[in-house]
XYZ file of N, CA and C in Angstrom:
801
model
N -11.019 -7.533 -9.534
C -10.726 -6.857 -8.306
C -11.302 -7.505 -7.029
N -11.290 -8.989 -7.416
C -11.278 -9.422 -6.055
C -10.612 -9.068 -4.822
N -11.208 -8.981 -3.223
C -10.614 -9.468 -2.141
C -9.693 -10.434 -1.826
N -8.111 -11.095 -1.680
C -8.396 -12.424 -1.750
C -8.635 -12.832 -0.462
N -9.023 -13.802 0.129
C -9.244 -15.092 1.475
C -8.407 -15.493 1.440
N -7.154 -15.703 1.934
C -6.040 -16.969 1.805
C -6.492 -17.542 3.897
N -6.697 -18.170 3.775
C -6.604 -19.300 4.671
C -5.835 -19.459 5.589
N -5.264 -19.394 6.439
C -4.015 -20.123 7.281
C -4.185 -20.813 8.956
N -3.507 -21.862 8.817
C -3.619 -21.870 9.823
C -2.457 -23.154 10.987
N -2.445 -23.329 11.845
C -0.938 -24.193 12.599
C -0.217 -24.220 13.843
N 0.885 -24.068 13.742
C 1.189 -23.268 14.889
C 2.004 -22.170 15.098
N 2.390 -21.909 13.760
C 3.111 -20.478 13.511
C 1.932 -19.276 14.509
N 0.766 -19.453 14.335
C -0.091 -17.627 14.670
C 0.706 -17.748 16.399
N 1.163 -18.633 17.273
C 1.659 -18.222 18.331
C 2.783 -17.471 18.712
N 3.509 -17.647 17.309
C 5.072 -16.487 16.937
C 3.890 -15.295 16.431
N 3.154 -15.319 15.325
C 2.952 -14.312 15.122
C 1.924 -13.581 16.440
N 1.882 -13.636 17.358
C 0.912 -13.378 18.246
C 2.117 -12.249 19.278
N 3.192 -13.545 19.607
C 4.456 -12.664 20.204
C 4.921 -12.040 19.831
N 5.362 -11.409 18.124
C 5.777 -10.749 17.396
C 4.755 -9.271 17.575
N 3.734 -9.549 17.223
C 2.890 -8.145 17.087
C 2.952 -7.786 18.608
N 3.146 -8.337 19.827
C 2.605 -7.638 21.196
C 3.977 -6.875 21.646
N 5.576 -6.935 20.621
C 6.146 -6.659 20.576
C 6.565 -4.963 20.128
N 5.471 -4.890 19.305
C 5.017 -3.351 18.587
C 3.969 -3.493 18.496
N 2.936 -3.083 19.410
C 2.062 -3.476 19.275
C 0.975 -1.784 18.682
N 1.189 -1.277 17.535
C 0.932 0.204 17.324
C -0.898 -0.141 17.504
N -0.879 1.242 17.840
C -2.597 2.215 18.434
C -3.108 2.667 17.188
N -4.411 2.867 16.936
C -5.472 3.105 15.859
C -5.418 1.473 14.979
N -6.750 1.839 13.363
C -6.347 1.584 12.547
C -7.487 1.732 11.803
N -7.678 0.887 10.118
C -7.959 1.051 9.358
C -9.458 0.974 10.006
N -9.524 -0.888 10.204
C -10.856 -1.760 9.967
C -11.003 -0.540 11.849
N -11.962 0.493 11.694
C -12.468 0.632 13.123
C -11.283 1.409 12.975
N -11.158 2.774 12.125
C -9.422 3.585 13.340
C -9.957 5.281 13.012
N -9.351 5.805 12.384
C -9.099 7.331 13.195
C -9.531 8.320 11.884
N -9.933 9.407 12.189
C -10.530 10.370 11.142
C -9.054 11.324 11.047
N -7.973 10.858 9.158
C -7.240 11.685 9.362
C -7.972 12.917 8.671
N -6.600 14.238 8.801
C -6.913 15.636 9.161
C -6.482 15.585 7.458
N -6.831 16.956 7.314
C -7.478 17.376 6.121
C -6.314 17.248 4.835
N -5.224 18.022 5.383
C -3.666 17.547 4.429
C -2.778 16.848 5.183
N -3.303 16.124 6.051
C -2.292 14.773 6.526
C -1.708 14.148 5.735
N -2.197 13.656 4.624
C -2.032 12.306 3.801
C -2.492 12.807 2.029
N -1.958 13.625 2.072
C -1.747 14.373 0.301
C -1.633 13.754 -0.239
N -0.751 12.615 -0.428
C -0.737 12.176 -1.749
C -2.032 10.747 -1.997
N -3.074 10.451 -0.788
C -4.134 9.344 -0.712
C -5.125 9.628 -1.371
N -5.447 9.111 -2.387
C -5.914 9.010 -3.683
C -7.320 8.116 -4.058
N -8.801 8.310 -4.083
C -9.499 7.379 -4.302
C -9.483 6.783 -5.146
N -9.342 5.775 -5.491
C -9.152 5.228 -7.163
C -10.912 4.456 -7.442
N -11.425 5.203 -8.566
C -13.013 4.825 -8.585
C -12.946 4.218 -10.456
N -13.777 2.443 -10.039
C -13.931 2.276 -10.956
C -15.354 2.383 -11.664
N -15.742 2.562 -12.320
C -17.254 3.173 -13.217
C -17.325 3.946 -12.028
N -17.207 5.058 -11.091
C -17.301 6.404 -10.619
C -17.262 5.683 -9.331
N -17.274 4.335 -9.097
C -17.833 3.453 -7.003
C -15.965 3.498 -6.681
N -15.844 4.087 -5.894
C -14.984 3.669 -5.083
C -14.177 2.191 -4.500
N -12.735 1.953 -5.123
C -12.580 0.400 -5.028
C -11.416 0.152 -4.290
N -10.554 1.173 -4.709
C -9.089 0.298 -3.818
C -8.698 2.146 -3.452
N -7.619 2.176 -3.105
C -6.325 4.011 -2.726
C -5.349 3.804 -3.884
N -4.766 4.787 -4.026
C -4.033 4.804 -5.219
C -3.422 6.320 -4.709
N -1.721 6.112 -4.347
C -0.281 7.386 -3.785
C 0.098 7.848 -4.937
N 0.072 9.306 -4.769
C 0.554 9.992 -5.623
C 1.835 9.934 -5.759
N 2.637 10.148 -6.507
C 3.843 10.545 -6.898
C 4.086 10.866 -7.787
N 4.141 12.163 -8.571
C 4.173 12.838 -9.745
C 3.065 13.450 -9.917
N 2.953 14.375 -10.194
C 2.037 15.100 -11.150
C 0.626 13.923 -11.739
N 1.648 13.576 -12.587
C 0.766 13.035 -13.816
C 0.793 11.499 -13.895
N 1.486 10.568 -12.318
C 1.209 9.430 -12.201
C 0.992 8.871 -10.846
N 0.005 7.522 -10.278
C 0.217 7.343 -9.020
C 0.217 5.668 -9.416
N 0.520 5.252 -8.238
C 0.671 3.859 -7.821
C -0.216 3.261 -7.656
N -0.298 1.918 -7.171
C -1.790 1.612 -6.629
C -1.145 -0.294 -6.570
N -2.319 -1.230 -6.245
C -2.425 -2.301 -6.583
C -2.203 -3.407 -7.460
N -1.965 -4.044 -8.227
C -2.027 -4.388 -9.636
C -3.111 -5.205 -9.121
N -4.291 -5.701 -8.799
C -5.352 -6.212 -8.850
C -6.646 -5.631 -8.984
N -6.252 -3.992 -8.532
C -7.225 -3.365 -8.208
C -7.721 -3.311 -9.564
N -7.000 -3.298 -10.683
C -6.596 -2.682 -11.919
C -6.636 -3.515 -12.746
N -6.668 -4.549 -12.830
C -7.008 -5.820 -13.514
C -7.408 -6.477 -14.125
N -7.756 -6.601 -14.845
C -8.961 -7.005 -15.705
C -9.075 -8.853 -15.694
N -7.589 -9.456 -16.434
C -6.799 -10.339 -16.224
C -5.691 -10.379 -16.160
N -5.143 -11.048 -15.363
C -3.769 -10.858 -15.730
C -2.428 -9.488 -15.466
N -1.902 -9.736 -16.520
C -1.324 -7.734 -16.316
C -1.974 -7.552 -17.201
N -3.223 -7.660 -17.877
C -3.993 -6.597 -18.410
C -5.059 -5.855 -18.077
N -4.447 -4.804 -17.718
C -5.891 -3.878 -17.430
C -7.300 -3.817 -17.884
N -7.864 -3.399 -16.706
C -9.092 -2.971 -17.022
C -9.043 -1.746 -18.238
N -9.909 -1.383 -19.083
C -9.729 -0.180 -19.524
C -9.974 1.121 -18.709
N -9.353 1.978 -19.391
C -8.725 2.901 -18.584
C -9.793 4.755 -18.436
N -10.473 3.959 -19.345
C -11.672 4.901 -20.060
C -13.459 4.762 -17.957
N -12.336 2.808 -17.725
C -13.341 3.188 -16.974
C -13.205 3.892 -15.567
N -12.056 3.857 -15.042
C -10.949 4.546 -14.214
C -11.224 6.320 -13.829
N -11.488 6.451 -12.517
C -10.465 7.788 -12.636
C -10.131 8.046 -10.775
N -9.633 8.856 -10.083
C -9.481 9.452 -9.139
C -9.784 10.683 -8.498
N -10.044 10.659 -6.878
C -10.534 11.235 -6.204
C -8.980 12.059 -5.482
N -8.688 12.973 -5.809
C -7.659 13.638 -4.823
C -7.883 15.312 -4.415
N -7.187 15.510 -3.047
C -7.699 16.147 -2.324
C -8.267 16.650 -1.909
N -9.084 15.470 -1.231
C -10.552 15.683 -0.230
C -10.160 13.901 0.602
N -10.447 14.839 2.089
C -10.614 13.138 2.766
C -11.502 12.885 2.687
N -12.748 13.471 2.089
C -14.268 12.816 1.969
C -14.232 11.553 0.153
N -14.401 10.911 0.259
C -14.584 9.676 -0.862
C -15.349 10.010 -1.468
N -16.211 10.924 -1.306
C -17.693 11.081 -2.062
C -17.894 12.556 -2.220
N -17.112 13.568 -1.652
C -17.268 14.494 -2.491
C -15.600 15.898 -2.527
N -15.483 17.014 -2.675
C -14.712 17.384 -2.687
C -13.099 17.742 -3.674
N -12.644 17.884 -3.781
C -11.144 17.887 -3.994
C -11.318 18.053 -5.856
N -10.937 16.949 -6.709
C -11.380 16.529 -8.080
C -10.986 15.311 -8.123
N -11.874 14.857 -9.773
C -11.508 13.642 -10.045
C -11.500 13.553 -11.298
N -10.185 13.063 -11.457
C -9.116 12.970 -12.590
C -9.113 11.801 -13.109
N -9.679 11.813 -14.888
C -9.784 10.634 -15.528
C -8.089 10.100 -15.662
N -8.377 9.090 -16.201
C -7.041 8.599 -16.330
C -6.704 7.612 -17.591
N -5.901 7.826 -18.015
C -5.220 7.998 -19.760
C -4.839 6.570 -20.370
N -4.010 5.906 -18.929
C -3.215 4.805 -18.781
C -3.231 3.602 -17.499
N -3.154 2.659 -17.858
C -3.054 1.618 -16.334
C -1.430 0.713 -17.091
N -0.429 0.778 -16.908
C 0.871 -0.174 -16.393
C 0.868 -0.657 -15.555
N 0.246 -2.419 -16.104
C 0.351 -3.207 -13.874
C 1.966 -3.803 -14.423
N 2.822 -4.173 -13.406
C 4.116 -5.083 -13.227
C 3.581 -6.192 -14.427
N 4.966 -6.420 -14.939
C 5.014 -7.344 -15.955
C 4.831 -8.949 -15.323
N 5.721 -8.932 -13.560
C 5.380 -10.251 -13.227
C 4.462 -10.444 -12.235
N 3.069 -9.810 -11.917
C 2.661 -9.734 -11.483
C 1.222 -10.735 -11.300
N 1.339 -11.472 -10.637
C 0.367 -12.803 -10.200
C 0.094 -13.744 -9.458
N -0.922 -14.319 -8.887
C -1.386 -14.698 -7.468
C -1.068 -13.312 -6.237
N -1.435 -12.228 -6.704
C -1.298 -11.163 -5.483
C 0.150 -10.705 -5.257
N 1.748 -11.744 -6.020
C 2.352 -11.425 -6.393
C 3.399 -9.927 -6.663
N 4.045 -9.203 -6.869
C 4.184 -8.221 -7.506
C 3.039 -7.539 -7.863
N 2.367 -7.045 -6.536
C 1.176 -6.697 -6.794
C 0.891 -4.950 -6.641
N 1.637 -4.794 -7.871
C 2.254 -2.769 -8.083
C 1.498 -2.353 -9.287
N 0.759 -1.840 -9.474
C 0.403 -0.807 -11.439
C 0.767 0.423 -10.997
N 1.642 1.054 -12.158
C 1.618 2.620 -12.559
C 0.206 2.811 -13.013
N -0.464 4.413 -12.623
C -1.195 4.975 -12.834
C -0.944 6.330 -13.790
N -1.581 6.687 -14.959
C -0.929 7.617 -15.222
C -2.282 8.534 -15.976
N -2.650 10.135 -15.765
C -3.543 10.594 -15.269
C -3.602 11.487 -17.174
N -4.473 11.698 -17.117
C -5.163 12.502 -18.332
C -4.744 14.337 -18.542
N -4.370 14.471 -17.372
C -4.132 15.746 -17.154
C -3.030 15.828 -15.716
N -2.118 16.172 -15.470
C -1.220 16.557 -14.439
C -1.748 17.242 -13.406
N -1.411 17.311 -12.006
C -2.638 17.301 -11.337
C -1.469 19.148 -10.714
N -2.184 19.801 -10.182
C -1.640 20.701 -9.710
C -1.240 20.834 -7.868
N 0.449 20.693 -7.222
C 0.033 21.018 -6.200
C -0.423 21.357 -5.288
N -0.973 21.012 -4.466
C -1.445 22.648 -3.142
C -1.148 21.840 -1.901
N -1.467 22.256 -1.133
C -1.117 21.283 0.615
C -1.719 19.812 0.678
N -3.367 20.114 0.105
C -4.218 18.982 -0.054
C -3.808 17.792 -1.017
N -2.907 18.739 -2.700
C -2.603 17.234 -3.415
C -1.098 17.104 -3.170
N 0.416 16.310 -3.237
C 1.550 16.153 -2.950
C 1.698 14.686 -3.479
N 2.854 14.300 -3.808
C 3.123 13.300 -4.093
C 4.390 12.926 -2.847
N 3.800 11.571 -2.884
C 4.839 11.442 -1.537
C 6.415 10.795 -2.190
N 7.000 10.705 -1.296
C 8.750 10.894 -1.636
C 9.162 9.484 -1.727
N 9.911 8.711 -2.417
C 10.193 7.436 -2.944
C 11.078 7.454 -2.160
N 12.054 5.716 -1.655
C 13.259 5.971 -1.319
C 13.966 6.532 -1.700
N 15.834 6.488 -0.916
C 16.644 6.915 -2.484
C 16.825 5.656 -2.208
N 17.623 5.572 -3.222
C 18.689 4.778 -3.722
C 19.676 4.379 -2.556
N 20.041 3.024 -3.070
C 20.858 2.404 -1.547
C 22.731 2.045 -2.525
N 23.752 2.488 -2.610
C 24.818 1.349 -2.939
C 24.712 0.648 -3.007
N 24.354 -0.681 -2.814
C 24.784 -1.733 -2.631
C 26.035 -2.646 -3.061
N 26.981 -2.868 -2.246
C 28.277 -3.603 -2.404
C 27.607 -5.185 -1.944
N 28.025 -6.134 -2.733
C 28.237 -7.484 -2.354
C 29.252 -7.491 -1.476
N 29.277 -8.533 -0.432
C 30.282 -9.513 -0.121
C 30.987 -9.767 -1.123
N 32.858 -9.364 -1.393
C 33.614 -9.486 -2.504
C 35.369 -10.134 -1.980
N 36.053 -9.938 -2.666
C 37.486 -10.031 -2.221
C 37.114 -8.914 -0.782
N 36.923 -7.452 -1.064
C 37.244 -6.674 -0.284
C 36.584 -7.162 1.547
N 36.126 -8.070 1.311
C 35.195 -8.927 2.495
C 33.873 -7.704 2.895
N 34.024 -6.815 2.450
C 32.471 -5.897 2.823
C 31.710 -6.468 2.471
N 30.335 -6.292 3.872
C 28.719 -6.898 3.720
C 27.913 -5.981 2.621
N 26.719 -6.635 1.928
C 25.725 -6.187 1.351
C 25.066 -5.299 2.290
N 25.038 -4.252 1.960
C 24.180 -3.119 2.520
C 21.953 -3.577 2.704
N 21.898 -3.566 3.638
C 20.593 -4.391 3.895
C 19.517 -2.656 3.777
N 18.590 -3.338 2.586
C 17.661 -1.897 2.076
C 16.232 -1.942 2.954
N 16.480 -3.346 4.318
C 15.355 -3.736 4.579
C 14.789 -2.671 5.932
N 13.639 -2.451 5.631
C 13.909 -1.919 6.950
C 13.951 -2.692 8.411
N 14.316 -2.417 9.628
C 14.420 -2.665 10.524
C 13.272 -3.517 11.715
N 12.849 -4.652 11.782
C 11.394 -5.115 11.944
C 10.952 -4.256 13.331
N 9.813 -3.826 12.796
C 9.222 -3.002 14.426
C 8.660 -1.552 14.050
N 9.606 -1.787 12.404
C 9.578 0.255 11.957
C 8.016 0.619 12.138
N 8.257 2.107 12.581
C 6.618 2.720 12.512
C 6.058 3.208 11.345
N 5.282 3.060 10.820
C 4.524 2.811 9.522
C 3.103 3.586 9.466
N 2.881 3.994 8.749
C 1.313 4.280 8.931
C 0.339 4.495 7.060
N -1.028 4.260 7.404
C -1.221 3.732 6.300
C -3.242 4.938 6.578
N -3.320 5.149 5.249
C -4.801 6.272 5.504
C -5.654 5.328 4.121
N -6.896 5.267 4.639
C -7.914 4.729 3.657
C -9.469 4.891 4.223
N -10.083 4.483 2.883
C -11.717 4.341 2.771
C -12.077 2.923 2.406
N -10.867 2.145 2.908
C -11.829 0.823 3.209
C -12.449 0.568 4.287
N -13.683 -0.458 4.548
C -14.528 -0.526 5.374
C -13.873 -0.977 6.604
N -15.068 -0.316 7.967
C -14.489 -0.239 9.515
C -15.263 -1.184 9.767
N -15.234 -1.657 11.105
C -15.179 -2.251 12.238
C -17.169 -2.716 12.345
N -17.784 -1.806 11.731
C -19.183 -2.478 11.552
C -19.680 -2.360 10.179
N -18.658 -2.779 9.369
C -18.838 -3.658 8.162
C -19.232 -1.931 7.274
N -19.154 -1.299 7.537
C -19.716 -0.403 6.558
C -18.107 0.455 5.889
N -18.602 1.944 5.416
C -17.742 1.967 4.415
C -17.387 3.503 4.855
N -16.255 4.231 5.297
C -16.365 5.167 5.877
C -16.483 6.226 4.493
N -17.214 7.922 4.992
C -16.798 8.724 3.941
C -15.634 8.916 4.409
N -15.301 9.515 4.634
C -13.675 9.878 5.580
C -12.744 9.214 5.812
N -11.317 9.740 5.230
C -10.539 8.984 5.692
C -9.976 8.578 6.819
N -9.781 6.927 7.000
C -9.423 7.051 7.985
C -7.195 6.715 8.486
N -7.301 6.682 9.121
C -5.490 6.614 9.347
C -5.005 5.483 10.468
N -4.189 4.507 9.876
C -3.453 3.424 11.024
C -1.845 3.286 11.100
N -1.707 3.562 12.507
C -0.834 2.817 12.480
C -0.134 1.369 12.247
N 1.001 0.981 12.063
C 1.236 -0.115 12.232
C 3.048 -0.554 12.685
N 3.540 -1.676 12.999
C 4.876 -1.563 12.249
C 5.353 -2.652 11.547
N 6.664 -2.849 11.301
C 6.707 -3.667 9.844
C 7.475 -4.879 10.952
N 6.618 -5.923 9.956
C 7.632 -6.997 10.196
C 8.807 -7.463 9.474
N 9.818 -7.471 9.591
C 10.645 -8.648 9.241
C 10.542 -9.877 7.826
N 11.450 -9.797 6.535
C 11.212 -10.870 6.135
C 10.781 -12.425 6.720
N 12.222 -12.731 7.657
C 12.578 -13.603 8.574
C 11.226 -14.331 9.436
N 10.604 -13.165 9.702
C 9.263 -13.344 10.540
C 8.203 -13.725 9.950
N 8.034 -12.500 8.710
C 7.039 -13.152 8.204
C 6.951 -14.163 7.538
N 7.809 -14.745 7.228
C 7.993 -16.076 6.896
C 7.911 -17.365 7.586
N 8.217 -16.796 9.215
C 7.702 -18.064 10.045
C 6.388 -17.601 9.673
N 5.911 -16.604 10.253
C 4.319 -15.979 10.699
C 3.315 -16.848 9.535
N 3.457 -16.587 8.687
C 2.687 -16.703 7.344
C 3.521 -16.895 6.352
N 4.487 -17.718 5.960
C 4.877 -17.980 5.315
C 5.112 -17.225 3.650
N 5.565 -15.955 3.951
C 5.080 -14.040 2.872
C 6.445 -13.938 3.189
N 8.243 -13.954 4.018
C 8.745 -13.352 3.668
C 9.494 -13.296 2.728
N 8.853 -13.118 1.052
C 9.658 -12.556 0.095
C 10.241 -10.942 -0.225
N 11.127 -11.261 -0.524
C 11.759 -9.484 -0.787
C 11.057 -8.219 -1.025
N 10.403 -9.071 -2.383
C 9.146 -8.183 -2.803
C 8.305 -7.340 -1.835
N 8.153 -8.441 -0.757
C 7.075 -7.936 0.050
C 7.000 -6.968 1.368
N 6.489 -6.202 2.000
C 6.194 -5.174 2.985
C 5.392 -5.414 4.394
N 5.609 -6.612 5.216
C 3.659 -7.132 6.124
C 4.592 -6.351 7.184
N 3.335 -6.089 7.595
C 2.942 -5.131 8.544
C 1.928 -5.898 9.753
N 2.694 -5.515 11.288
C 1.466 -5.975 11.579
C 0.945 -4.889 12.583
N -0.397 -5.549 13.568
C -1.167 -4.327 14.017
C -2.026 -5.103 15.182
N -3.152 -4.696 16.080
C -3.258 -5.712 17.264
C -4.516 -6.556 16.249
N -5.184 -7.636 17.283
C -5.801 -8.140 16.536
C -7.360 -7.606 16.268
N -8.030 -7.814 14.997
C -9.420 -6.815 14.807
C -9.044 -5.559 14.210
N -7.322 -5.226 14.077
C -6.877 -4.001 13.354
C -6.472 -4.381 12.215
N -6.598 -3.397 11.196
C -6.057 -3.939 10.344
C -6.799 -3.145 8.681
N -5.930 -3.435 7.405
C -6.507 -3.037 6.374
C -7.890 -3.827 5.783
N -8.692 -3.522 5.452
C -9.586 -4.015 4.700
C -10.378 -3.783 2.917
N -11.068 -4.551 2.409
C -11.875 -3.912 1.511
C -11.804 -2.582 0.811
N -11.273 -2.339 -0.045
C -11.266 -0.806 -0.257
C -9.679 0.237 -0.102
N -8.914 -0.790 1.103
C -7.895 0.171 1.347
C -6.745 -0.661 0.567
N -6.879 -1.315 0.087
C -5.407 -2.198 -1.177
C -5.247 -0.774 -2.022
N -3.773 -0.330 -2.034
C -3.704 0.258 -2.918
C -2.670 1.706 -2.604
N -2.954 1.519 -0.805
C -2.384 3.009 -0.173
C -1.273 2.995 0.629
N -0.627 4.442 0.448
C 0.165 4.270 0.692
C 1.093 3.803 1.933
N 2.308 3.100 2.668
C 2.924 3.027 3.333
C 3.773 4.033 3.530
N 3.514 4.602 4.789
C 4.723 5.876 4.422
C 5.469 5.376 6.204
N 6.673 6.068 6.064
C 7.615 6.071 6.862
C 7.544 7.266 7.763
N 8.163 7.644 9.073
C 8.154 8.682 10.456
C 9.071 9.784 9.116
N 9.757 9.550 8.279
C 10.485 10.715 7.375
C 9.228 10.988 6.517
N 7.937 10.362 6.084
C 6.961 10.860 5.350
C 7.700 9.708 3.906
N 8.457 8.624 3.738
C 9.369 7.613 2.559
C 7.966 6.943 2.445
N 7.866 6.847 0.925
C 6.623 5.625 0.414
C 7.696 4.125 0.863
N 7.122 4.044 2.032
C 7.988 2.323 1.526
C 7.103 1.177 1.402
N 5.549 1.402 1.315
C 4.737 0.438 0.522
C 3.759 0.792 -0.315
N 2.875 -0.036 -0.898
C 1.609 -0.716 -1.184
C 0.860 -1.157 -0.885
N -0.433 -0.898 -0.197
C -0.985 -2.041 0.712
C -1.398 -2.865 -0.615
N -1.223 -4.267 -0.223
C -1.526 -5.359 -1.571
C -3.362 -6.505 -0.973
N -2.945 -6.893 0.108
C -3.739 -7.817 1.013
C -3.399 -8.284 1.869
N -4.948 -8.904 2.981
C -5.238 -9.278 4.550
C -4.871 -10.697 3.879
N -4.636 -11.425 5.104
C -4.870 -13.145 5.383
C -6.011 -13.426 5.856
N -6.719 -14.386 5.492
C -7.971 -14.912 6.072
C -9.043 -13.112 6.214
N -10.323 -12.924 7.368
C -11.185 -11.676 7.183
C -10.184 -10.796 7.791
N -10.768 -9.675 7.648
C -9.670 -8.167 7.842
C -10.016 -8.128 9.828
N -9.025 -8.160 9.868
C -7.927 -7.729 11.513
C -8.007 -9.167 11.999
N -7.478 -10.027 11.423
C -7.329 -11.332 11.864
C -5.764 -10.775 12.175
N -5.333 -12.262 12.941
C -4.006 -11.896 13.283
C -2.569 -11.913 12.292
N -2.956 -12.167 11.711
C -1.996 -12.625 10.210
C -1.421 -11.137 9.996
N -0.235 -11.458 9.550
C 0.197 -10.048 9.315
C -0.379 -9.079 7.379
N -0.179 -8.108 7.514
C -0.632 -7.344 6.551
C -0.340 -7.412 5.700
N -0.235 -7.276 3.933
C 0.791 -7.282 3.438
C 1.100 -6.354 1.626
N 1.787 -5.444 1.662
C 2.316 -4.800 0.962
C 3.074 -5.061 0.093
N 3.125 -4.532 -1.219
C 4.460 -4.106 -2.082
C 5.771 -3.457 -1.420
N 7.061 -3.437 -1.429
C 7.347 -2.970 -0.763
C 8.699 -2.034 -2.044
N 7.788 -0.963 -1.696
C 8.268 -0.012 -2.610
C 9.970 -0.518 -2.939
N 10.729 -0.442 -2.068
C 12.692 -0.125 -2.861
C 13.294 -1.305 -3.588
N 12.456 -2.346 -3.429
C 12.565 -3.245 -4.176
C 12.100 -2.647 -5.995
N 11.146 -2.296 -5.825
C 10.422 -1.872 -7.736
C 10.874 -0.542 -7.880
N 12.354 -0.174 -7.449
C 12.237 1.263 -7.621
C 13.184 1.862 -9.068
N 13.458 0.754 -9.187
C 13.895 0.776 -11.101
C 12.936 0.511 -11.806
N 11.664 -0.179 -11.462
C 11.164 -0.714 -12.893
C 10.105 1.036 -12.418
N 9.914 1.685 -11.594
C 8.828 2.919 -10.975
C 9.642 3.989 -11.976
N 11.088 4.142 -11.714
C 11.568 4.401 -12.041
C 11.499 5.114 -13.932
N 11.816 3.283 -14.417
C 12.135 3.576 -15.718
C 10.958 4.010 -16.392
N 9.276 3.842 -16.333
C 8.062 3.570 -16.522
C 7.562 4.964 -15.887
N 8.263 5.903 -15.315
C 7.621 7.722 -14.762
C 7.806 8.414 -15.720
N 7.408 9.368 -15.314
C 7.271 10.608 -16.400
C 7.508 11.973 -15.318
């Protein structure tokens, strides 16, 4: 359950700073703003041995998504489901709502070195949805047509560069402590070519996120939902480069890329 510390250096940092300046979102998880009680009803605290370790996102009454590294014992072998639980229906990570046990964990078969960093958690009992417990909406599938004899171009499913997105988590804040109340943050997406130039991470399976320096995800925020203005789930947070709040982009798994796998294993 380690948090990666990937050190980067080089002239590409200046490019990232310039791109970030084009869409500098306000707010942050690292020293962020309190979320309202029913503002992020899909957010859950993933608990290992009864302690918060990561975030998870509700996608149905019985299943949640989280980052694979949060539940990996070794590679694609998960930790014992009996050691896990999720708190739902509360913005207080220590109280309120309910804690539900985990029946099983499925890690994406291609997970490794923080690529394909996605896992499905199945609960021992289904959730009862309320205004404080609800599922995030998965992206709608787009019929993609490759360029062929018709001359039609392939439809892009990537979010445009600078798209506003939102994250909520219980990760570390600016003074190094862990907040009891759910924190929310505004981000902007960084398209694959820009992310490749800025951090060498322009993978189709990833969604890169920009924020102002000294802002961003931190330890305990992995597995959180990345939601757009239409409240559609666009990503699940994975890791940050270097220290929390560095000038480099934060990285999430791009949900659209994994729709087939999620739907094949959804209940």
